[in-house]
Coordinates of C-alpha atoms and ligand atoms in Angstrom, one line a residue:
M100 CA -41.1 -4.0 51.5
S101 CA -42.9 -5.1 48.3
P102 CA -41.4 -3.8 45.1
F103 CA -45.0 -3.2 44.1
E104 CA -45.8 -0.8 46.9
E105 CA -45.9 2.2 44.5
L106 CA -48.2 0.3 42.1
E107 CA -50.4 -0.8 44.9
D108 CA -50.7 2.7 46.2
K109 CA -51.7 4.0 42.7
I110 CA -54.2 1.2 42.2
I111 CA -55.9 1.6 45.6
N112 CA -56.0 5.4 45.2
K113 CA -57.3 5.0 41.6
K114 CA -54.3 6.9 40.3
C115 CA -53.0 4.2 38.0
N116 CA -52.7 4.7 34.2
I117 CA -54.4 1.9 32.3
G118 CA -53.0 0.7 29.0
V119 CA -55.0 -1.6 26.7
L120 CA -53.4 -3.5 23.8
G121 CA -56.1 -4.3 21.3
L122 CA -59.2 -2.1 20.8
G123 CA -61.5 -4.7 19.4
Y124 CA -64.9 -6.0 20.6
V125 CA -63.8 -6.4 24.1
G126 CA -60.6 -4.2 24.4
L127 CA -62.5 -1.0 23.5
P128 CA -65.4 -1.5 25.9
M129 CA -62.9 -2.3 28.7
A130 CA -60.8 0.8 27.9
A131 CA -63.9 3.0 27.7
L132 CA -65.4 1.6 30.9
F133 CA -62.2 2.3 32.9
A134 CA -61.9 5.8 31.4
D135 CA -65.5 6.4 32.4
K136 CA -64.5 5.6 36.0
G137 CA -62.0 8.4 35.9
Y138 CA -58.8 6.4 34.9
K139 CA -56.5 7.8 32.3
V140 CA -56.6 5.1 29.6
L141 CA -54.4 4.8 26.5
G142 CA -55.5 2.2 24.0
G143 CA -53.2 0.8 21.4
D144 CA -54.2 -0.8 18.1
I145 CA -52.4 -1.6 14.9
S146 CA -55.4 -0.5 12.8
E147 CA -55.1 3.2 11.8
K148 CA -58.9 3.2 11.1
V149 CA -59.7 2.0 14.6
V150 CA -57.4 4.6 16.2
E151 CA -58.7 7.4 14.1
N152 CA -62.3 6.5 14.9
V153 CA -61.8 6.2 18.6
N154 CA -59.9 9.5 18.8
A155 CA -62.8 11.1 16.9
G156 CA -65.1 9.8 19.7
L157 CA -66.6 7.1 17.5
S158 CA -67.0 3.5 18.4
P159 CA -66.2 0.9 15.8
V160 CA -67.9 -1.6 18.1
K161 CA -71.6 -1.3 17.5
E162 CA -73.1 -2.3 20.9
T163 CA -75.7 -0.6 22.9
G164 CA -74.2 2.4 24.8
M165 CA -70.8 2.2 23.1
D166 CA -71.2 5.3 20.9
E167 CA -72.1 7.4 24.0
L168 CA -69.5 5.9 26.2
V169 CA -66.6 6.3 23.7
G170 CA -67.8 9.8 22.8
R171 CA -68.0 10.9 26.4
T172 CA -64.6 9.4 27.5
V173 CA -62.7 10.7 24.5
H174 CA -64.3 14.1 24.9
N175 CA -63.3 14.2 28.6
G176 CA -59.8 13.5 27.6
L177 CA -59.6 10.3 29.6
L178 CA -59.6 7.9 26.7
K179 CA -57.0 8.1 23.9
A180 CA -56.0 5.7 21.2
T181 CA -52.7 5.3 19.5
M182 CA -50.8 3.1 17.0
D183 CA -47.7 3.6 19.2
V184 CA -48.2 0.3 21.1
E185 CA -44.8 0.6 22.9
G186 CA -45.9 4.0 24.1
V187 CA -49.0 2.3 25.7
V188 CA -46.7 0.0 27.6
R189 CA -44.5 2.8 28.7
D190 CA -47.4 5.0 30.0
S191 CA -49.3 2.3 31.8
D192 CA -49.2 1.0 35.4
V193 CA -51.8 -1.6 34.6
L194 CA -51.7 -3.2 31.1
L195 CA -54.5 -5.2 29.6
I196 CA -53.9 -7.5 26.6
V197 CA -57.1 -8.0 24.7
V198 CA -56.2 -9.3 21.3
Q199 CA -57.8 -11.8 19.0
T200 CA -56.8 -15.5 19.4
P201 CA -58.4 -17.1 16.3
I202 CA -57.9 -20.6 14.8
G203 CA -56.3 -21.1 11.4
E204 CA -57.7 -23.1 8.4
D205 CA -56.2 -26.2 10.1
K206 CA -58.3 -25.5 13.2
K207 CA -55.2 -25.0 15.3
P208 CA -54.8 -21.9 17.5
N209 CA -53.2 -18.9 15.8
L210 CA -51.5 -16.9 18.5
K211 CA -49.7 -14.4 16.3
A212 CA -51.5 -11.4 17.6
L213 CA -51.1 -12.6 21.2
R214 CA -47.3 -13.2 20.7
S215 CA -46.9 -9.8 19.1
A216 CA -48.8 -8.0 22.0
C217 CA -46.7 -9.9 24.6
S218 CA -43.5 -8.9 22.8
T219 CA -44.7 -5.3 22.9
A220 CA -45.4 -5.7 26.6
A221 CA -41.9 -7.2 27.0
S222 CA -40.5 -3.7 26.0
G223 CA -41.0 -2.7 29.6
P224 CA -43.0 -4.8 32.0
A225 CA -41.1 -3.9 35.2
G226 CA -43.3 -2.7 38.1
K227 CA -46.5 -3.2 36.2
L228 CA -49.6 -5.3 36.6
I229 CA -50.2 -7.2 33.3
I230 CA -53.6 -8.7 32.7
V231 CA -54.4 -10.9 29.7
E232 CA -58.1 -11.1 28.8
S233 CA -57.9 -13.0 25.4
T234 CA -59.3 -16.5 25.3
L235 CA -56.3 -18.9 25.4
P236 CA -55.7 -22.6 24.8
P237 CA -55.2 -24.0 28.3
G238 CA -51.5 -23.8 29.2
T239 CA -50.7 -20.8 27.0
T240 CA -49.8 -18.4 29.9
H241 CA -47.1 -20.7 31.2
D242 CA -45.9 -22.0 27.8
V243 CA -46.1 -18.8 25.7
I244 CA -46.9 -15.6 27.6
V245 CA -44.5 -15.9 30.5
P246 CA -41.4 -16.8 28.4
I247 CA -42.1 -13.8 26.0
L248 CA -42.6 -11.4 28.9
E249 CA -39.5 -12.8 30.7
S250 CA -37.4 -12.3 27.6
S251 CA -37.2 -8.7 28.9
G252 CA -35.0 -9.9 31.7
C253 CA -37.8 -9.3 34.3
K254 CA -39.3 -12.2 36.2
A255 CA -43.1 -12.8 36.5
G256 CA -44.4 -12.4 40.0
E257 CA -41.1 -10.7 41.1
D258 CA -40.5 -7.8 38.7
F259 CA -44.0 -7.5 37.3
L260 CA -47.4 -8.9 38.3
L261 CA -49.4 -11.2 35.9
V262 CA -53.0 -12.1 35.8
Y263 CA -55.2 -14.1 33.4
S264 CA -58.8 -12.8 33.5
P265 CA -60.8 -13.9 30.5
E266 CA -63.6 -11.8 29.0
R267 CA -66.9 -13.5 29.3
A268 CA -69.4 -11.0 28.1
M269 CA -72.0 -11.9 25.5
P270 CA -72.0 -9.8 22.3
T271 CA -75.2 -7.8 22.1
R272 CA -75.1 -7.4 25.9
L273 CA -71.4 -6.5 26.1
L274 CA -71.4 -3.4 28.4
Q275 CA -74.2 -4.7 30.6
E276 CA -72.4 -8.1 31.1
I277 CA -68.9 -6.7 31.6
G278 CA -70.5 -4.6 34.4
S279 CA -72.3 -7.5 36.1
N280 CA -70.9 -10.9 35.2
P281 CA -68.7 -12.8 37.7
R282 CA -65.1 -12.3 36.7
I283 CA -62.4 -15.0 37.0
I284 CA -59.1 -13.7 38.2
G285 CA -56.1 -16.1 37.9
G286 CA -53.0 -14.5 39.3
I287 CA -49.4 -15.7 39.1
S288 CA -49.2 -14.6 42.8
E289 CA -51.6 -13.6 45.5
E290 CA -50.5 -10.0 45.1
S291 CA -51.3 -10.1 41.4
S292 CA -54.8 -11.4 42.0
E293 CA -55.5 -9.0 44.9
L294 CA -54.5 -5.9 42.8
A295 CA -56.4 -7.1 39.8
K296 CA -59.4 -7.5 42.0
H297 CA -59.1 -3.9 43.1
V298 CA -58.9 -2.7 39.5
Y299 CA -61.9 -4.8 38.3
S300 CA -64.1 -4.0 41.3
D301 CA -64.4 -0.5 39.9
I302 CA -66.1 -1.6 36.7
T303 CA -68.1 -4.6 37.7
S304 CA -70.6 -5.5 40.4
G305 CA -70.2 -9.2 39.7
E306 CA -68.4 -11.6 42.0
L307 CA -64.6 -11.6 41.6
V308 CA -63.5 -15.2 41.7
I309 CA -59.9 -15.8 42.5
T310 CA -58.2 -18.9 41.2
N311 CA -54.9 -19.9 39.6
I312 CA -54.0 -19.1 36.0
E313 CA -54.4 -22.7 34.7
T314 CA -57.9 -23.0 36.1
A315 CA -58.9 -19.6 34.7
E316 CA -57.7 -20.6 31.2
L317 CA -59.5 -23.9 31.4
V318 CA -62.8 -22.4 32.7
K319 CA -63.1 -19.9 29.9
V320 CA -62.7 -22.6 27.2
L321 CA -65.0 -25.0 29.2
E322 CA -67.8 -22.4 29.2
N323 CA -67.9 -22.0 25.5
T324 CA -67.4 -25.7 24.9
Y325 CA -70.3 -26.5 27.2
R326 CA -72.5 -24.1 25.1
D327 CA -71.2 -25.7 21.8
V328 CA -71.9 -29.3 23.1
N329 CA -75.3 -28.3 24.4
I330 CA -76.3 -26.7 21.0
A331 CA -74.9 -29.8 19.2
L332 CA -77.2 -32.0 21.3
A333 CA -80.1 -29.8 20.5
N334 CA -79.2 -29.9 16.7
E335 CA -78.9 -33.7 16.7
I336 CA -82.2 -34.1 18.5
A337 CA -83.7 -31.7 16.0
M338 CA -82.6 -33.8 13.1
L339 CA -84.1 -36.9 14.9
C340 CA -87.3 -34.9 15.4
E341 CA -87.5 -34.1 11.7
K342 CA -87.5 -37.9 10.9
L343 CA -90.0 -38.7 13.6
G344 CA -92.4 -35.9 12.8
V345 CA -91.9 -34.4 16.3
D346 CA -91.6 -30.6 16.8
A347 CA -88.2 -30.2 18.4
A348 CA -89.0 -26.7 19.7
K349 CA -91.9 -28.1 21.6
A350 CA -90.1 -31.2 22.7
I351 CA -87.1 -29.1 24.1
E352 CA -89.5 -26.7 25.8
I353 CA -91.2 -29.6 27.6
A354 CA -87.9 -31.3 28.4
N355 CA -86.6 -28.0 29.9
K356 CA -89.5 -28.1 32.4
H357 CA -87.6 -30.9 34.1
P358 CA -85.7 -29.2 36.9
R359 CA -82.3 -30.6 35.8
V360 CA -82.6 -30.2 32.0
N361 CA -81.6 -27.0 30.2
L362 CA -81.2 -27.6 26.5
L363 CA -80.4 -24.7 24.1
S364 CA -82.0 -24.3 20.7
P365 CA -81.3 -25.9 17.4
G366 CA -80.4 -23.7 14.6
P367 CA -78.7 -23.3 11.1
G368 CA -75.2 -23.5 12.6
V369 CA -73.0 -22.1 15.4
G370 CA -71.2 -18.9 14.4
G371 CA -69.4 -16.0 16.0
H372 CA -65.8 -15.6 16.8
C373 CA -65.7 -17.7 20.1
I374 CA -67.9 -20.7 20.3
P375 CA -66.9 -22.3 17.0
K376 CA -63.2 -21.9 17.9
D377 CA -62.8 -22.4 21.7
P378 CA -63.6 -26.1 21.6
Y379 CA -60.6 -26.5 19.3
F380 CA -58.4 -24.9 22.0
A381 CA -59.4 -27.7 24.3
I382 CA -59.0 -30.3 21.6
E383 CA -55.5 -29.0 20.7
S384 CA -54.5 -28.8 24.4
A385 CA -55.6 -32.4 25.0
R386 CA -53.9 -33.6 21.9
K387 CA -50.6 -32.3 23.2
H388 CA -51.1 -34.6 26.1
G389 CA -52.0 -37.6 24.0
L390 CA -55.7 -37.3 24.8
E391 CA -58.5 -37.3 22.3
L392 CA -61.7 -35.3 23.3
K393 CA -64.4 -37.4 21.6
V394 CA -67.6 -35.6 22.8
I395 CA -66.2 -32.2 22.1
S396 CA -64.9 -33.1 18.6
S397 CA -68.2 -34.8 17.7
A398 CA -70.2 -31.8 18.9
R399 CA -68.1 -29.5 16.6
R400 CA -68.8 -31.8 13.7
V401 CA -72.6 -31.8 14.3
N402 CA -72.6 -28.0 14.5
E403 CA -70.3 -27.5 11.5
D404 CA -72.7 -29.7 9.4
M405 CA -75.8 -27.7 10.2
P406 CA -75.5 -25.2 7.2
M407 CA -75.4 -28.2 4.9
H408 CA -78.4 -29.6 6.6
V409 CA -80.2 -26.3 5.9
L410 CA -79.1 -26.6 2.3
E411 CA -80.6 -30.0 2.0
M412 CA -83.8 -28.7 3.6
I413 CA -84.1 -25.9 1.1
E414 CA -83.8 -28.4 -1.7
K415 CA -86.4 -30.7 -0.1
A416 CA -88.7 -27.8 0.6
L417 CA -88.7 -26.6 -3.0
G418 CA -89.1 -30.2 -4.2
S419 CA -92.2 -30.5 -2.0
V420 CA -93.9 -27.9 -4.3
G421 CA -92.5 -29.4 -7.5
K422 CA -89.7 -26.8 -7.8
K423 CA -86.0 -27.3 -8.5
L424 CA -83.3 -25.5 -6.7
E425 CA -81.6 -24.5 -10.0
D426 CA -84.7 -22.7 -11.3
S427 CA -85.5 -20.9 -8.0
K428 CA -84.7 -17.6 -6.4
V429 CA -83.7 -18.1 -2.7
A430 CA -84.0 -15.2 -0.3
I431 CA -81.8 -15.4 2.8
L432 CA -83.0 -13.5 5.8
G433 CA -80.1 -12.5 8.1
V434 CA -76.4 -12.7 7.4
T435 CA -75.1 -12.1 10.9
Y436 CA -74.0 -14.9 13.1
K437 CA -77.0 -14.5 15.4
G438 CA -79.9 -12.1 15.9
D439 CA -79.7 -8.4 16.6
T440 CA -76.0 -8.0 16.1
N441 CA -74.1 -6.5 13.2
D442 CA -71.3 -9.1 13.5
T443 CA -71.0 -11.6 10.6
R444 CA -68.0 -13.5 11.7
G445 CA -68.5 -17.2 11.4
S446 CA -72.0 -16.7 10.2
P447 CA -73.8 -19.9 8.9
S448 CA -75.2 -17.7 6.2
K449 CA -71.8 -17.5 4.5
E450 CA -71.6 -21.2 3.9
I451 CA -75.3 -21.4 2.9
I452 CA -75.0 -18.5 0.4
E453 CA -71.7 -19.7 -1.0
S454 CA -73.0 -23.2 -1.6
L455 CA -76.2 -21.9 -3.2
L456 CA -74.6 -19.4 -5.5
P457 CA -73.2 -21.8 -8.1
V458 CA -76.6 -23.4 -8.4
T459 CA -79.2 -20.7 -8.1
E460 CA -80.1 -17.1 -7.6
V461 CA -79.5 -15.9 -4.0
F462 CA -80.7 -12.5 -2.6
S463 CA -80.0 -11.8 1.0
H464 CA -81.3 -9.3 3.4
D465 CA -80.1 -8.0 6.8
P466 CA -81.4 -5.0 8.7
L467 CA -78.1 -4.3 10.6
V468 CA -75.2 -5.0 8.3
N469 CA -74.1 -4.8 4.7
Q470 CA -72.6 -8.2 3.7
D471 CA -73.4 -10.0 0.4
F472 CA -71.1 -13.1 0.8
G473 CA -70.9 -12.9 -3.0
G474 CA -74.6 -12.9 -3.8
Q475 CA -77.1 -10.0 -4.2
F476 CA -77.9 -8.1 -1.1
S477 CA -80.2 -5.4 0.2
N478 CA -81.1 -3.7 3.5
N479 CA -84.6 -3.6 2.1
M480 CA -86.4 -6.9 2.6
D481 CA -88.7 -6.4 -0.3
D482 CA -85.7 -6.6 -2.7
A483 CA -84.8 -10.0 -1.4
V484 CA -88.2 -11.6 -1.1
K485 CA -89.7 -10.1 -4.4
D486 CA -90.5 -13.1 -6.7
A487 CA -88.5 -15.4 -4.4
D488 CA -89.5 -19.1 -4.5
C489 CA -88.0 -19.8 -1.0
V490 CA -87.4 -17.6 2.0
V491 CA -84.8 -18.9 4.5
V492 CA -84.5 -17.5 8.0
V493 CA -80.9 -17.8 9.0
A494 CA -80.4 -15.1 11.7
D495 CA -83.0 -14.5 14.4
H496 CA -83.3 -10.8 14.2
A497 CA -86.2 -9.5 16.2
E498 CA -87.8 -8.0 13.1
Y499 CA -88.2 -11.4 11.4
S500 CA -90.4 -12.7 14.2
K501 CA -92.9 -10.0 13.2
L502 CA -92.8 -10.9 9.5
D503 CA -96.1 -9.9 7.8
L504 CA -96.9 -13.3 6.1
D505 CA -99.7 -11.8 4.0
R506 CA -97.4 -9.3 2.5
L507 CA -94.6 -11.9 2.1
S508 CA -97.0 -14.2 0.3
K509 CA -98.0 -11.4 -2.1
M510 CA -94.3 -10.6 -2.8
M511 CA -93.2 -14.2 -3.3
K512 CA -93.8 -16.6 -6.2
K513 CA -96.6 -19.1 -5.4
P514 CA -96.6 -21.5 -3.8
G515 CA -94.3 -19.7 -1.2
V516 CA -91.8 -21.9 0.6
I517 CA -90.3 -21.0 4.0
V518 CA -87.3 -22.7 5.5
D519 CA -87.1 -21.5 9.1
G520 CA -83.6 -22.1 10.4
R521 CA -84.4 -20.4 13.7
R522 CA -87.9 -21.6 14.4
I523 CA -88.9 -17.9 14.7
L524 CA -92.2 -18.2 12.8
D525 CA -95.3 -20.1 13.8
P526 CA -95.6 -23.2 11.5
K527 CA -99.4 -23.3 11.9
H528 CA -99.8 -19.7 11.0
A529 CA -97.4 -20.0 8.0
K530 CA -99.4 -23.0 6.7
E531 CA -102.7 -21.1 7.2
K532 CA -101.3 -18.4 5.0
G533 CA -100.6 -20.9 2.3
F534 CA -96.9 -21.4 2.8
S535 CA -95.1 -24.7 2.6
Y536 CA -93.2 -24.6 5.9
F537 CA -90.0 -26.4 6.8
G538 CA -87.9 -25.7 9.8
V539 CA -84.9 -27.1 11.7
G540 CA -86.3 -29.6 14.1
Y541 CA -89.8 -29.6 12.5
Ligands
SAJ31 N1 -76.9 -20.5 19.0 C1 -77.7 -21.6 18.7 N2 -78.6 -22.0 19.7 C2 -78.7 -21.4 20.9 C3 -77.8 -20.4 21.2 C4 -76.9 -20.0 20.3 O1 -77.7 -22.1 17.6 O2 -79.5 -21.9 21.7 C5 -75.9 -20.1 18.1 C6 -76.0 -18.6 17.8 O3 -77.0 -18.3 16.8 C7 -74.6 -18.2 17.3 C8 -73.7 -19.1 18.1 O4 -74.6 -20.2 18.6 O5 -74.5 -18.5 15.9 C9 -73.0 -18.4 19.3 O6 -73.9 -17.5 19.8 P1 -74.1 -17.3 21.4 O7 -75.1 -16.3 21.7 O8 -74.3 -18.7 22.0 O9 -72.6 -16.9 21.9 P2 -71.6 -15.7 21.5 O10 -70.5 -16.3 20.6 O11 -72.3 -14.5 21.1 O12 -71.0 -15.4 23.0 C10 -70.3 -16.5 23.7 C11 -70.8 -16.4 25.1 N3 -70.5 -17.6 25.9 C12 -71.3 -18.3 26.7 O13 -72.5 -17.9 26.8 C13 -70.8 -19.5 27.4 C14 -70.2 -15.2 25.8 O14 -70.6 -15.1 27.2 C15 -68.7 -15.2 25.7 O15 -68.1 -14.0 26.3 C16 -68.4 -15.1 24.2 O16 -68.9 -16.3 23.6 C17 -66.9 -15.1 24.0 O17 -66.4 -14.0 23.7 O18 -66.2 -16.1 24.3

């Protein structure tokens, strides 16, 4: 008889208690989605503010549907949050670990939060299904997670079940993608994977792909690395296009008509908390085995240099109308890492604004977030663009694609200069309205 018969019974009959360590961008949506399916869910977080907010029915994660979902599940008594993280382990049959795995200044993985959550889980793993969802440097489950969990005296696969199942949902479409994306399930044993499959099948209609832990770890990092390399290629081609007088947006659009070409878009830099970091997980993993990942490292460099490229473009654009950067007011449109999110982590705006500030006046605007990065800031676009010499589009918020150029022209100093980091405006239209238009890949 399997020692997990009781757990299996609870999972199959949906009577298991679910614990979630980490109520961040992914942990909270996961917790709320399970609670919405009728599971009793206890979420643990070390932030008092997060716990208070959740218990008040408020979602600190600003994503479509989250306010309603958290409000509803807390109100129904199925979702609760606590700072007593060991209590979360004690009360759970299935325990999800969804903590941040950032990189440090040295670009090396910082697994402090992960180690801490695993130590918490090691307070009582026996008889449970433990699922790690955080993105990991390949090899981490075996090298770091299992030893910490087994320090409890319990053995993985024998005394507790263990699965690595990375989150893969896109911020701005989080709930929708958690509910429909294929999910990778890497179990330490067949029983681990099968039970995890049961659990996840309740919240997703996506395919549940079973593999081993090492493959699951690698695949997650590979996906974001693929995106980073693809964007780097687009950025490099965009810089070539600028030299050749070719419109990169058009060139990429035409190239993508080829049935086997699918290039992403150039931009002012690659931000967020995943794509700029995950390639370093691969790089670090390879380094440990004496392997240098040349393509991935170069792609990172290209993308990390893009904010500087935009800075040079601002200077060139102002120069084209006889203005100097130091005598100009620069308006930055969008401080989030991409459009239509309120997340500013890793935003290219930060580097652009911080580099401009010692030289010139910077006034930024964002419709969705308050973040000045040290300069002047307003949620009212008029404050930013009034008497500006140059307007720089950094985040592709939907509202910027509808910019009223007549009004903008009236507000700005003449001749108005636009630097379009996202190619969100029509160059021809901007020029007709009297602007000097520069854009990444234009
Ligand atoms: N970007 C470009 N050009 C593009 C697409 C994006 O410059 O054509 C920039 C964005 O503006 C942003 C950055 O790249 O600054 C990253 O944005 P993103 O939308 O590409 O990705 P994220 O970080 O929001 O979400 C990614 C997703 N990964 C993949 O699509 C492979 C998501 O599915 C993951 O779950 C998420 O990372 C994560 O948490 O790992």
